């Protein structure tokens, strides 16, 4: 019963009528803001990851090109030493050899899980065989046996190892 004695129900105050919709709007606004922040953060993280991937792939492509180039320099130097008998080519070979090793090591650090273990072992074995054959050819050139050095560097076995490498 109403204090005036009226039997009508008490009407709710204006505060209680507007409180729920305001609270609902605040919750909706907070959730929308949190969603936008989450979307923005994920977009930034995706962009950053894609940029890192692009940079890594670009560096790997650059290193692949460097490795192929240096390998060709070493092969050409060994073959020119065998063809001309000039020891200058061995000096050139020795100058670029550490650069090739450094490029290969850098590539392996950037792409540790890249090649499979079997492929990596085959590549390493082929590289060791190539270096042995090239070292043998340089020794033959120093002994004045250029024809024998050419036979080693132009042999099918050398070409096979080169292909594997």
CSV table of C-alpha atoms in Angstrom, one decimal:
chain,number,residue,atom,x,y,z
A,1,UNK,CA,0.0,0.0,0.0
A,2,UNK,CA,1.1,3.5,-0.8
A,3,UNK,CA,1.9,5.9,2.1
A,4,UNK,CA,-1.0,8.1,1.1
A,5,UNK,CA,-3.3,5.2,1.4
A,6,UNK,CA,-3.6,4.7,-2.4
A,7,UNK,CA,-3.7,1.0,-3.4
A,8,UNK,CA,-1.8,1.6,-6.7
A,9,UNK,CA,1.6,0.2,-7.2
A,10,UNK,CA,4.5,2.4,-6.6
A,11,UNK,CA,6.0,3.6,-9.9
A,12,UNK,CA,9.7,3.1,-10.4
A,13,UNK,CA,12.0,6.1,-10.2
A,14,UNK,CA,13.6,7.6,-13.2
A,15,UNK,CA,17.1,6.4,-12.0
A,16,UNK,CA,16.1,2.8,-11.9
A,17,UNK,CA,14.5,2.9,-15.4
A,18,UNK,CA,17.6,4.4,-17.1
A,19,UNK,CA,20.2,2.4,-15.1
A,20,UNK,CA,19.9,-0.9,-17.0
A,21,UNK,CA,20.1,0.5,-20.5
A,22,UNK,CA,23.1,2.6,-19.6
A,23,UNK,CA,24.8,-0.4,-18.0
A,24,UNK,CA,24.1,-2.5,-21.1
A,25,UNK,CA,25.5,0.2,-23.4
A,26,UNK,CA,28.7,0.4,-21.3
A,27,UNK,CA,29.2,-3.3,-21.4
A,28,UNK,CA,28.6,-3.4,-25.1
A,29,UNK,CA,31.0,-0.5,-25.7
A,30,UNK,CA,33.7,-2.2,-23.5
A,31,UNK,CA,33.3,-5.5,-25.4
A,32,UNK,CA,33.4,-3.7,-28.8
A,33,UNK,CA,36.5,-1.7,-27.8
A,34,UNK,CA,38.2,-4.9,-26.5
A,35,UNK,CA,37.3,-6.6,-29.8
A,36,UNK,CA,38.8,-3.8,-31.9
A,37,UNK,CA,42.0,-3.8,-29.8
A,38,UNK,CA,42.3,-7.6,-30.2
A,39,UNK,CA,41.7,-7.4,-34.0
A,40,UNK,CA,44.3,-4.5,-34.3
A,41,UNK,CA,46.9,-6.5,-32.3
A,42,UNK,CA,46.4,-9.6,-34.4
A,43,UNK,CA,46.6,-7.6,-37.6
A,44,UNK,CA,49.9,-6.1,-36.4
A,45,UNK,CA,51.3,-9.4,-35.3
A,46,UNK,CA,50.4,-11.0,-38.6
A,47,UNK,CA,52.0,-8.2,-40.5
A,48,UNK,CA,55.2,-8.4,-38.4
A,49,UNK,CA,55.4,-12.2,-38.9
A,50,UNK,CA,54.9,-11.8,-42.6
A,51,UNK,CA,57.6,-9.2,-42.8
A,52,UNK,CA,60.0,-11.3,-40.9
A,53,UNK,CA,59.2,-14.3,-43.2
A,54,UNK,CA,59.7,-12.1,-46.3
A,55,UNK,CA,63.1,-10.8,-44.9
A,56,UNK,CA,64.3,-14.3,-44.1
A,57,UNK,CA,63.3,-15.6,-47.5
A,58,UNK,CA,64.9,-12.7,-49.2
A,59,UNK,CA,68.2,-13.3,-47.3
A,60,UNK,CA,68.0,-17.0,-48.1
A,61,UNK,CA,67.6,-16.3,-51.8
A,62,UNK,CA,70.5,-13.9,-51.6
A,63,UNK,CA,72.6,-16.6,-49.9
A,64,UNK,CA,71.6,-19.2,-52.4
A,65,UNK,CA,72.8,-16.9,-55.2
A,66,UNK,CA,76.0,-16.2,-53.4
A,67,UNK,CA,76.7,-19.9,-52.8
A,68,UNK,CA,76.0,-20.8,-56.5
A,69,UNK,CA,78.3,-17.9,-57.6
A,70,UNK,CA,81.1,-18.8,-55.3
A,71,UNK,CA,80.9,-22.5,-56.1
A,72,UNK,CA,81.2,-21.6,-59.8
A,73,UNK,CA,84.2,-19.4,-59.0
A,74,UNK,CA,85.9,-22.3,-57.2
A,75,UNK,CA,85.1,-24.8,-60.0
A,76,UNK,CA,86.3,-22.4,-62.6
A,77,UNK,CA,89.5,-21.7,-60.7
A,78,UNK,CA,90.3,-25.4,-60.3
A,79,UNK,CA,89.6,-26.1,-63.9
A,80,UNK,CA,91.6,-23.1,-65.1
A,81,UNK,CA,94.5,-24.2,-63.0
A,82,UNK,CA,94.3,-27.6,-64.6
A,83,UNK,CA,94.0,-26.1,-68.1
A,84,UNK,CA,96.7,-23.5,-67.8
A,85,UNK,CA,99.0,-24.9,-65.2
A,86,UNK,CA,99.1,-21.5,-63.6
A,87,UNK,CA,99.3,-21.6,-59.8
A,88,UNK,CA,97.5,-18.2,-59.6
A,89,UNK,CA,94.2,-20.0,-60.0
A,90,UNK,CA,94.8,-22.0,-56.8
A,91,UNK,CA,95.4,-18.7,-54.9
A,92,UNK,CA,92.1,-17.4,-56.3
A,93,UNK,CA,90.4,-20.7,-55.2
A,94,UNK,CA,91.9,-20.4,-51.7
A,95,UNK,CA,90.7,-16.8,-51.4
A,96,UNK,CA,87.1,-17.6,-52.1
A,97,UNK,CA,86.9,-20.9,-50.3
A,98,UNK,CA,86.3,-19.3,-46.8
A,99,UNK,CA,83.6,-17.1,-48.3
A,100,UNK,CA,81.7,-20.1,-49.5
A,101,UNK,CA,82.0,-21.8,-46.2
A,102,UNK,CA,80.8,-18.7,-44.4
A,103,UNK,CA,77.8,-18.4,-46.7
A,104,UNK,CA,76.8,-22.0,-46.2
A,105,UNK,CA,77.1,-21.7,-42.4
A,106,UNK,CA,75.0,-18.5,-42.5
A,107,UNK,CA,72.4,-20.3,-44.6
A,108,UNK,CA,72.3,-23.2,-42.2
A,109,UNK,CA,71.6,-20.9,-39.3
A,110,UNK,CA,68.8,-19.2,-41.1
A,111,UNK,CA,67.2,-22.4,-42.3
A,112,UNK,CA,68.1,-25.0,-39.7
A,113,UNK,CA,65.3,-27.4,-40.5
A,114,UNK,CA,65.3,-26.8,-44.3
A,115,UNK,CA,67.0,-29.7,-45.9
A,116,UNK,CA,66.3,-33.2,-44.7
A,117,UNK,CA,69.1,-35.0,-42.8
A,118,UNK,CA,69.6,-37.4,-45.7
A,119,UNK,CA,69.8,-34.6,-48.3
A,120,UNK,CA,72.1,-32.6,-46.0
A,121,UNK,CA,74.4,-35.6,-45.6
A,122,UNK,CA,74.5,-36.3,-49.3
A,123,UNK,CA,75.4,-32.6,-50.0
A,124,UNK,CA,78.1,-32.6,-47.4
A,125,UNK,CA,79.6,-35.9,-48.7
A,126,UNK,CA,79.5,-34.5,-52.3
A,127,UNK,CA,81.2,-31.3,-51.1
A,128,UNK,CA,83.9,-33.2,-49.3
A,129,UNK,CA,84.5,-35.4,-52.4
A,130,UNK,CA,84.6,-32.2,-54.6
A,131,UNK,CA,87.2,-30.5,-52.3
A,132,UNK,CA,89.3,-33.7,-52.3
A,133,UNK,CA,89.2,-33.9,-56.1
A,134,UNK,CA,90.0,-30.2,-56.5
A,135,UNK,CA,92.9,-30.4,-53.9
A,136,UNK,CA,94.2,-33.4,-55.8
A,137,UNK,CA,94.0,-31.5,-59.1
A,138,UNK,CA,95.9,-28.5,-57.5
A,139,UNK,CA,98.6,-30.9,-56.3
A,140,UNK,CA,98.9,-32.4,-59.8
A,141,UNK,CA,99.2,-28.9,-61.3
A,142,UNK,CA,102.0,-28.1,-58.8
A,143,UNK,CA,103.8,-31.3,-59.9
A,144,UNK,CA,103.5,-30.1,-63.5
A,145,UNK,CA,100.9,-32.7,-64.4
A,146,UNK,CA,98.1,-30.5,-65.8
A,147,UNK,CA,96.7,-33.3,-68.1
A,148,UNK,CA,96.1,-35.5,-65.1
A,149,UNK,CA,94.5,-32.6,-63.2
A,150,UNK,CA,92.2,-32.0,-66.2
A,151,UNK,CA,91.3,-35.6,-66.2
A,152,UNK,CA,90.3,-35.4,-62.6
A,153,UNK,CA,88.3,-32.1,-62.9
A,154,UNK,CA,86.5,-33.1,-66.1
A,155,UNK,CA,85.8,-36.7,-65.1
A,156,UNK,CA,82.2,-38.1,-64.9
A,157,UNK,CA,82.8,-38.7,-61.1
A,158,UNK,CA,83.6,-35.0,-60.6
A,159,UNK,CA,80.5,-34.0,-62.6
A,160,UNK,CA,78.3,-36.4,-60.6
A,161,UNK,CA,79.6,-35.0,-57.3
A,162,UNK,CA,79.0,-31.5,-58.7
A,163,UNK,CA,75.4,-32.4,-59.6
A,164,UNK,CA,74.8,-33.9,-56.1
A,165,UNK,CA,76.3,-30.8,-54.5
